[in-house]
Short mmCIF file of C-alpha atoms and ligand atoms in Angstrom, two decimals:
data_model
loop_
_atom_site.label_atom_id
_atom_site.label_comp_id
_atom_site.label_asym_id
_atom_site.label_seq_id
_atom_site.Cartn_x
_atom_site.Cartn_y
_atom_site.Cartn_z
CA MET S 75 109.18 107.38 150.05
CA LEU S 76 108.73 105.05 146.68
CA ALA S 77 104.91 103.99 146.64
CA ASP S 78 102.32 103.45 143.73
CA PHE S 79 98.98 104.46 142.33
CA TYR S 80 97.24 102.81 145.68
CA HIS S 81 100.20 104.23 147.94
CA ARG S 82 101.81 100.99 148.67
CA GLU S 83 105.48 100.85 148.95
CA LEU S 84 108.69 98.71 147.75
CA ARG S 85 109.39 96.78 150.28
CA ASP S 86 109.68 93.17 148.91
CA LEU S 87 111.82 91.20 145.76
CA ARG S 88 111.54 88.06 144.72
CA ILE S 89 113.85 87.10 141.96
CA SER S 90 113.20 83.66 139.87
CA VAL S 91 116.75 82.86 139.83
CA THR S 92 116.31 80.60 137.88
CA ASP S 93 112.77 78.83 135.01
CA ARG S 94 113.51 74.58 135.44
CA CYS S 95 112.57 72.73 138.07
CA ASN S 96 113.30 69.36 138.47
CA PHE S 97 109.30 69.02 139.68
CA ARG S 98 105.88 69.24 138.26
CA CYS S 99 103.88 69.77 140.53
CA THR S 100 100.02 69.64 139.02
CA TYR S 101 99.57 72.80 140.40
CA CYS S 102 102.32 74.91 138.95
CA MET S 103 104.27 73.32 136.58
CA PRO S 104 102.71 70.05 135.27
CA PHE S 105 103.99 69.66 131.11
CA ASP S 106 106.32 67.19 131.00
CA GLU S 107 108.07 69.10 128.02
CA TYR S 108 108.77 72.90 128.07
CA VAL S 109 110.81 75.32 126.20
CA TRP S 110 113.47 76.41 128.32
CA ILE S 111 114.82 80.45 129.19
CA ASP S 112 118.56 80.12 127.59
CA ARG S 113 120.58 80.02 130.22
CA GLU S 114 122.68 83.25 128.22
CA LYS S 115 119.10 84.65 129.09
CA LEU S 116 119.51 84.55 132.02
CA LEU S 117 120.73 87.39 135.25
CA THR S 118 124.13 86.86 136.09
CA PHE S 119 124.86 86.82 139.86
CA GLU S 120 126.84 90.32 138.60
CA GLU S 121 123.44 91.72 137.38
CA ILE S 122 120.86 90.27 140.30
CA THR S 123 123.09 92.02 142.71
CA ARG S 124 123.28 95.52 140.88
CA LEU S 125 120.17 95.53 140.46
CA THR S 126 119.16 94.53 144.11
CA ARG S 127 121.33 96.79 145.65
CA LEU S 128 118.76 100.05 143.71
CA PHE S 129 116.07 98.23 144.72
CA VAL S 130 117.04 98.37 147.82
CA GLN S 131 117.90 101.92 147.37
CA LEU S 132 114.57 102.57 146.38
CA GLY S 133 112.73 100.89 150.01
CA VAL S 134 113.51 97.07 148.98
CA THR S 135 114.73 95.36 152.77
CA LYS S 136 114.17 91.88 152.07
CA VAL S 137 114.98 89.19 149.25
CA ARG S 138 113.43 85.74 148.87
CA LEU S 139 115.48 83.35 145.94
CA THR S 140 113.14 81.47 144.40
CA GLY S 141 112.02 80.31 141.32
CA GLY S 142 111.78 77.34 139.23
CA GLU S 143 113.83 75.56 141.98
CA PRO S 144 116.36 77.62 143.03
CA LEU S 145 118.61 75.33 144.01
CA LEU S 146 119.41 73.79 140.45
CA ARG S 147 120.75 77.38 139.71
CA SER S 148 125.18 75.88 140.05
CA GLN S 149 126.70 78.15 143.04
CA LEU S 150 123.67 79.25 144.27
CA GLU S 151 125.92 80.15 147.46
CA GLY S 152 127.71 82.68 145.62
CA LEU S 153 125.06 84.72 144.43
CA ILE S 154 124.06 84.83 148.67
CA THR S 155 127.15 85.93 149.76
CA GLN S 156 127.06 88.69 146.83
CA LEU S 157 123.25 89.18 147.85
CA GLY S 158 125.17 90.20 151.38
CA GLU S 159 127.15 92.49 150.85
CA VAL S 160 124.17 95.22 149.66
CA PRO S 161 124.40 97.69 151.96
CA GLY S 162 120.55 98.13 153.89
CA LEU S 163 119.03 94.26 152.89
CA SER S 164 118.21 92.62 156.34
CA ASP S 165 117.37 89.82 154.58
CA ILE S 166 117.67 87.04 152.20
CA CYS S 167 115.40 84.01 151.86
CA LEU S 168 114.90 81.12 149.78
CA THR S 169 111.90 78.57 148.60
CA THR S 170 113.28 75.14 147.60
CA ASN S 171 111.61 71.71 146.96
CA ALA S 172 113.87 70.69 149.04
CA SER S 173 115.31 67.90 147.24
CA ARG S 174 118.56 69.42 146.95
CA LEU S 175 118.97 70.62 150.35
CA VAL S 176 120.24 67.72 151.96
CA GLU S 177 123.79 68.40 149.84
CA LYS S 178 123.17 72.19 151.03
CA ALA S 179 122.01 73.17 154.17
CA THR S 180 125.09 74.08 155.69
CA SER S 181 126.73 75.95 152.60
CA LEU S 182 123.88 78.03 152.12
CA ARG S 183 123.48 78.60 156.09
CA ALA S 184 127.36 79.85 155.58
CA ALA S 185 126.95 82.08 152.51
CA GLY S 186 124.62 83.84 154.21
CA LEU S 187 120.97 82.77 153.75
CA SER S 188 119.00 84.25 156.58
CA ARG S 189 115.48 81.87 156.35
CA ILE S 190 114.22 78.66 154.46
CA ASN S 191 110.22 77.87 152.92
CA ILE S 192 110.46 74.01 152.25
CA SER S 193 107.28 72.95 149.95
CA LEU S 194 105.53 69.62 151.18
CA ASP S 195 102.07 68.86 150.16
CA THR S 196 102.39 65.44 151.33
CA LEU S 197 103.82 63.09 153.60
CA ASP S 198 102.17 59.37 151.52
CA GLY S 199 105.23 58.95 148.94
CA GLU S 200 103.34 56.90 146.24
CA LYS S 201 101.15 61.29 146.17
CA PHE S 202 103.88 62.67 146.73
CA LYS S 203 105.20 61.04 143.19
CA ARG S 204 101.09 61.84 142.08
CA ILE S 205 101.78 65.52 142.68
CA ALA S 206 104.99 65.86 141.39
CA LYS S 207 105.90 63.40 138.96
CA ARG S 208 108.48 62.50 140.96
CA ASP S 209 110.04 60.08 142.97
CA LYS S 210 111.24 61.89 146.09
CA LEU S 211 109.71 62.91 149.13
CA SER S 212 112.13 60.80 151.23
CA GLU S 213 115.31 63.43 149.81
CA VAL S 214 112.21 66.32 150.35
CA LEU S 215 112.03 64.72 154.02
CA ALA S 216 115.50 64.05 154.21
CA GLY S 217 116.03 67.49 152.84
CA ILE S 218 114.02 69.17 155.83
CA PHE S 219 116.96 67.04 158.36
CA ALA S 220 119.36 69.11 157.01
CA ALA S 221 118.16 71.95 156.86
CA LYS S 222 116.42 71.82 160.64
CA ALA S 223 120.24 70.42 161.55
CA SER S 224 122.56 73.14 159.64
CA GLY S 225 120.82 75.41 161.97
CA PHE S 226 117.64 77.52 159.37
CA LYS S 227 114.55 78.83 161.62
CA PRO S 228 111.95 79.03 161.94
CA ILE S 229 112.00 77.19 158.74
CA LYS S 230 108.51 76.91 157.08
CA ILE S 231 106.15 74.49 155.49
CA ASN S 232 104.66 75.54 152.60
CA MET S 233 101.65 72.88 151.82
CA VAL S 234 99.09 74.07 148.46
CA VAL S 235 95.95 72.37 149.90
CA GLU S 236 93.60 70.94 146.70
CA ARG S 237 90.45 69.27 147.83
CA GLY S 238 90.45 66.35 146.85
CA VAL S 239 94.16 65.73 146.47
CA ASN S 240 96.32 66.66 149.77
CA ASP S 241 93.19 67.67 152.31
CA ASP S 242 92.67 64.16 154.37
CA GLU S 243 96.17 65.42 155.56
CA ILE S 244 95.82 68.57 156.98
CA ILE S 245 95.41 66.91 160.32
CA SER S 246 98.47 65.09 159.97
CA MET S 247 101.06 67.61 158.18
CA ILE S 248 100.06 69.78 161.29
CA GLU S 249 101.52 66.46 163.83
CA PHE S 250 104.17 66.17 161.37
CA CYS S 251 105.41 69.81 162.00
CA ARG S 252 104.78 70.26 165.31
CA GLU S 253 106.85 66.73 166.31
CA HIS S 254 109.96 69.08 164.55
CA GLU S 255 109.45 71.70 164.72
CA LEU S 256 108.48 73.59 161.60
CA SER S 257 106.24 76.01 161.27
CA LEU S 258 103.63 74.76 158.56
CA ARG S 259 101.59 77.15 156.54
CA PHE S 260 98.50 76.47 154.43
CA ILE S 261 98.18 78.07 150.80
CA GLU S 262 95.05 78.08 148.71
CA TYR S 263 95.38 76.75 145.54
CA MET S 264 95.30 79.56 143.26
CA ASP S 265 95.11 79.79 139.52
CA VAL S 266 99.17 80.93 138.75
CA GLY S 267 100.09 81.25 134.88
CA ASN S 268 98.30 79.17 132.44
CA ALA S 269 99.18 75.60 132.67
CA ASN S 270 97.41 74.64 135.71
CA THR S 271 93.80 72.94 135.66
CA TRP S 272 92.57 75.68 138.52
CA SER S 273 88.96 76.12 139.23
CA SER S 274 87.00 76.96 142.05
CA SER S 275 86.38 73.54 143.79
CA LYS S 276 89.62 72.63 144.37
CA ILE S 277 90.28 75.56 146.63
CA VAL S 278 89.85 74.57 150.32
CA SER S 279 89.21 77.13 151.99
CA LYS S 280 91.47 78.87 155.90
CA LYS S 281 87.97 79.08 157.05
CA GLU S 282 87.06 75.10 155.94
CA ILE S 283 90.46 74.67 156.78
CA LEU S 284 89.62 76.18 160.97
CA GLU S 285 86.83 74.30 160.87
CA ARG S 286 88.16 71.47 160.08
CA ILE S 287 91.35 71.19 162.38
CA SER S 288 89.19 72.88 165.75
CA ASN S 289 87.59 69.89 167.66
CA PHE S 290 91.46 68.56 167.28
CA TYR S 291 93.88 71.80 168.05
CA PRO S 292 91.94 75.06 168.89
CA THR S 293 93.72 77.90 167.86
CA GLN S 294 94.36 81.59 168.21
CA ASP S 295 94.64 84.25 165.46
CA GLY S 296 97.96 85.61 166.01
CA GLY S 297 97.01 88.70 163.05
CA ARG S 298 99.99 89.33 160.34
CA GLU S 299 103.50 89.83 161.35
CA LYS S 300 103.79 92.66 159.19
CA ALA S 301 101.35 93.68 157.96
CA SER S 302 102.43 93.49 154.06
CA ASP S 303 103.17 89.43 155.24
CA PRO S 304 100.77 87.43 152.46
CA ALA S 305 99.92 84.56 156.01
CA VAL S 306 97.90 85.58 158.82
CA GLN S 307 99.10 83.21 161.89
CA TYR S 308 97.27 81.06 164.52
CA ALA S 309 98.87 80.43 167.28
CA PHE S 310 97.84 76.69 168.70
CA SER S 311 96.25 76.76 172.49
CA ASP S 312 98.31 74.75 174.31
CA ARG S 313 100.82 76.70 172.69
CA ARG S 314 102.64 74.02 171.00
CA GLY S 315 103.86 75.85 167.37
CA ASP S 316 102.05 77.78 164.80
CA ILE S 317 100.34 77.53 161.79
CA GLY S 318 99.59 80.34 159.15
CA PHE S 319 97.47 80.63 156.28
CA ILE S 320 97.78 82.39 152.85
CA ALA S 321 93.71 82.86 151.82
CA SER S 322 95.56 84.56 148.86
CA VAL S 323 92.06 83.65 146.52
CA THR S 324 89.29 83.86 150.27
CA GLU S 325 90.69 86.84 151.62
CA PRO S 326 92.63 88.40 149.38
CA PHE S 327 95.72 90.92 150.46
CA CYS S 328 96.70 93.00 147.61
CA THR S 329 95.38 96.16 150.00
CA ASN S 330 98.78 95.99 151.11
CA CYS S 331 100.62 94.16 148.86
CA THR S 332 104.93 95.25 148.62
CA ARG S 333 105.55 92.75 146.42
CA ALA S 334 107.83 93.02 142.88
CA ARG S 335 109.57 90.53 141.15
CA LEU S 336 112.71 90.41 138.44
CA THR S 337 112.09 87.11 136.14
CA ALA S 338 114.55 84.21 135.30
CA ASP S 339 115.31 86.11 132.13
CA GLY S 340 115.07 89.90 134.10
CA LYS S 341 112.29 91.72 133.83
CA PHE S 342 110.64 93.59 136.91
CA VAL S 343 106.99 92.31 136.99
CA THR S 344 104.55 93.94 139.83
CA CYS S 345 102.25 91.37 140.05
CA LEU S 346 102.03 87.56 140.73
CA PHE S 347 99.75 87.35 138.15
CA SER S 348 101.28 90.26 134.87
CA ASN S 349 101.18 88.81 131.39
CA ASP S 350 104.15 90.47 130.93
CA GLY S 351 107.17 93.09 133.09
CA LEU S 352 109.80 95.44 132.11
CA ASP S 353 112.62 94.43 130.62
CA LEU S 354 115.43 95.41 132.40
CA LYS S 355 117.59 92.67 131.41
CA THR S 356 118.42 94.77 127.71
CA ILE S 357 118.20 97.78 129.55
CA LEU S 358 121.68 96.94 132.08
CA ARG S 359 123.33 95.11 129.05
CA GLY S 360 122.44 98.06 126.30
CA GLY S 361 125.47 99.33 128.93
CA ALA S 362 122.34 101.66 131.22
CA THR S 363 124.15 103.48 133.64
CA ASP S 364 122.13 103.37 137.52
CA GLU S 365 120.19 106.56 137.50
CA VAL S 366 119.07 105.48 134.26
CA VAL S 367 118.02 101.91 135.33
CA THR S 368 116.69 103.24 138.31
CA GLU S 369 114.03 105.67 136.99
CA LEU S 370 112.53 103.34 134.58
CA ILE S 371 111.95 101.56 138.19
CA THR S 372 110.89 103.85 139.83
CA SER S 373 107.89 105.39 137.47
CA ALA S 374 106.73 101.61 136.30
CA TRP S 375 106.02 101.19 140.19
CA GLN S 376 104.31 104.66 140.53
CA LYS S 377 102.36 103.51 137.72
CA ARG S 378 101.19 100.66 139.17
CA SER S 379 97.85 99.18 139.85
CA ASP S 380 98.04 95.91 140.35
CA ARG S 381 94.82 94.24 142.64
CA TYR S 382 94.65 90.71 140.53
CA SER S 383 93.52 88.78 144.17
CA ASP S 384 90.35 91.36 144.17
CA GLU S 385 89.92 91.48 141.25
CA ARG S 386 89.08 87.85 141.04
CA PHE S 387 87.60 88.08 144.63
CA GLU S 388 84.99 90.27 143.65
CA ALA S 389 84.42 88.56 140.05
CA LEU S 390 83.82 85.73 141.97
CA ASN S 391 81.52 86.32 144.09
CA SER S 392 79.48 88.40 141.01
CA SER S 393 76.84 86.90 139.54
CA GLU S 394 79.52 86.54 136.57
CA GLY S 395 81.18 84.39 138.15
CA TYR S 396 85.22 83.60 136.97
CA ASP S 397 87.36 82.22 133.65
CA PRO S 398 91.00 82.37 135.12
CA ARG S 399 92.08 81.90 131.24
CA LEU S 400 90.53 84.89 130.24
CA GLN S 401 93.88 86.57 131.29
CA LYS S 402 97.18 85.07 129.97
CA LYS S 403 99.98 84.91 133.03
CA ILE S 404 103.70 84.59 132.68
CA GLU S 405 104.56 81.15 134.66
CA MET S 406 104.93 80.97 138.35
CA ILE S 407 108.25 79.11 137.34
CA THR S 408 109.76 82.05 135.45
CA LEU S 409 108.25 84.97 137.11
CA GLY S 410 109.08 83.49 141.27
CA GLY S 411 106.37 82.12 143.86
N1 SAM C 903 110.67 75.16 143.20
C1 SAM C 903 110.35 75.86 144.51
C2 SAM C 903 109.40 75.25 145.45
O1 SAM C 903 108.46 74.37 144.73
O2 SAM C 903 109.31 74.92 146.84
C3 SAM C 903 110.06 77.16 144.99
C4 SAM C 903 109.58 77.70 144.01
S1 SAM C 903 107.89 77.52 143.99
C5 SAM C 903 107.06 78.74 142.59
C6 SAM C 903 107.38 78.59 145.46
C7 SAM C 903 106.15 78.57 146.09
O3 SAM C 903 104.88 78.75 145.08
C8 SAM C 903 106.02 76.67 146.20
O4 SAM C 903 105.63 77.28 147.56
C9 SAM C 903 104.49 76.51 145.85
O5 SAM C 903 103.91 75.53 146.72
C10 SAM C 903 103.81 77.44 144.93
N2 SAM C 903 102.51 77.76 144.47
C11 SAM C 903 103.22 76.82 142.99
N3 SAM C 903 102.32 77.23 142.32
C12 SAM C 903 101.31 77.24 143.00
C13 SAM C 903 99.78 77.32 143.22
N4 SAM C 903 98.76 77.17 142.05
N5 SAM C 903 98.92 77.86 143.89
C14 SAM C 903 99.13 77.93 145.29
N6 SAM C 903 100.55 78.14 145.47
C15 SAM C 903 101.90 77.88 144.51
FE1 SF4 C 904 106.53 72.33 141.97
FE2 SF4 C 904 108.47 74.34 143.05
FE3 SF4 C 904 109.23 73.19 140.81
FE4 SF4 C 904 106.64 74.50 140.55
S1 SF4 C 904 108.62 75.22 140.58
S2 SF4 C 904 106.99 72.70 139.92
S3 SF4 C 904 106.41 74.02 142.90
S4 SF4 C 904 109.01 72.47 142.13
FE1 SF4 C 905 100.20 91.73 145.14
FE2 SF4 C 905 99.20 90.99 142.99
FE3 SF4 C 905 99.32 88.81 144.53
FE4 SF4 C 905 97.32 91.10 144.38
S1 SF4 C 905 97.00 89.36 143.36
S2 SF4 C 905 98.98 90.21 146.15
S3 SF4 C 905 98.77 92.73 143.17
S4 SF4 C 905 100.84 90.00 143.89
#
């Protein structure tokens, strides 16, 4: 089994299929103008499938398609069908802002998509416009219901909680998700990329959220489904649904991180906070054999010693403190969240 410097296996692959997005979420990519990757520099579906096959041979069992907004990549269903033919790949998941799910949910399911995670930070239309800089809440809600109607289950809802922005909606989001049988996950605001204005004061921690909801919705700690899962699950005491927490800032989980990433322009990246990666696209287009590509991936993973969130945690708790701007990072839209 392929393992890195800290004995972490390579198990999951997140693939950014495009850096383009129709939203401009303040915590992710707030710039109105952005230099997008040229289309010919994006990996083709055939290149993605070939690389996925090699990653699966090295131990990957689960792939997540993300971006940018993955549903902006035309004919994504065609990629899902191709990935469905990769022997040994058991799980093909998608993370989306749901704005195009009304048109796409049925065909994605028919193509073989296993699961969907949807980002939703607020149920208030005006606030949605401030966060995503687009007036699209009704499309997103319709997209969520279309995914449900197409038979996706469970549907996970990702809510990035930002102090002073949407932390007043923690309870209403729980109620909405319980009513509609959606599995809500609170995500601590992270210092991804270079474009947002992250500061530690904007984080609402897992601990604080649990304290705030305890009088309304008592919960029981259910732990992680798998040791390598980013989310810790909690069941509501009345057994009507559950919630999860991705507490990367206050309870980092680098020790069990088995995730690799493929950027939209074909770089193999070993951490969400990396500033560069191994340019597999150029290697593929240069005519490299599967053996050569496999060797390069193997050697990059064996050298991997990333533990960014652990280091941030240590810095935040030290006398020096932590400055996210000291390290340049690949933007999350390119890297795949
Ligand atoms: N566009 C899709 C979407 O929004 O679901 C997929 C890509 S997006 C980069 C993937 C996930 O990253 C989303 O759930 C989003 O909320 C999360 N994300 C983006 N910026 C973040 C930040 N600064 N902190 C925590 N999560 C973030
Ligand atoms: Fe928002 Fe996702 Fe687009 Fe980032 S990629 S701006 S999180 S919709
Ligand atoms: Fe994995 Fe990097 Fe996130 Fe740590 S910071 S959990 S190594 S992606």
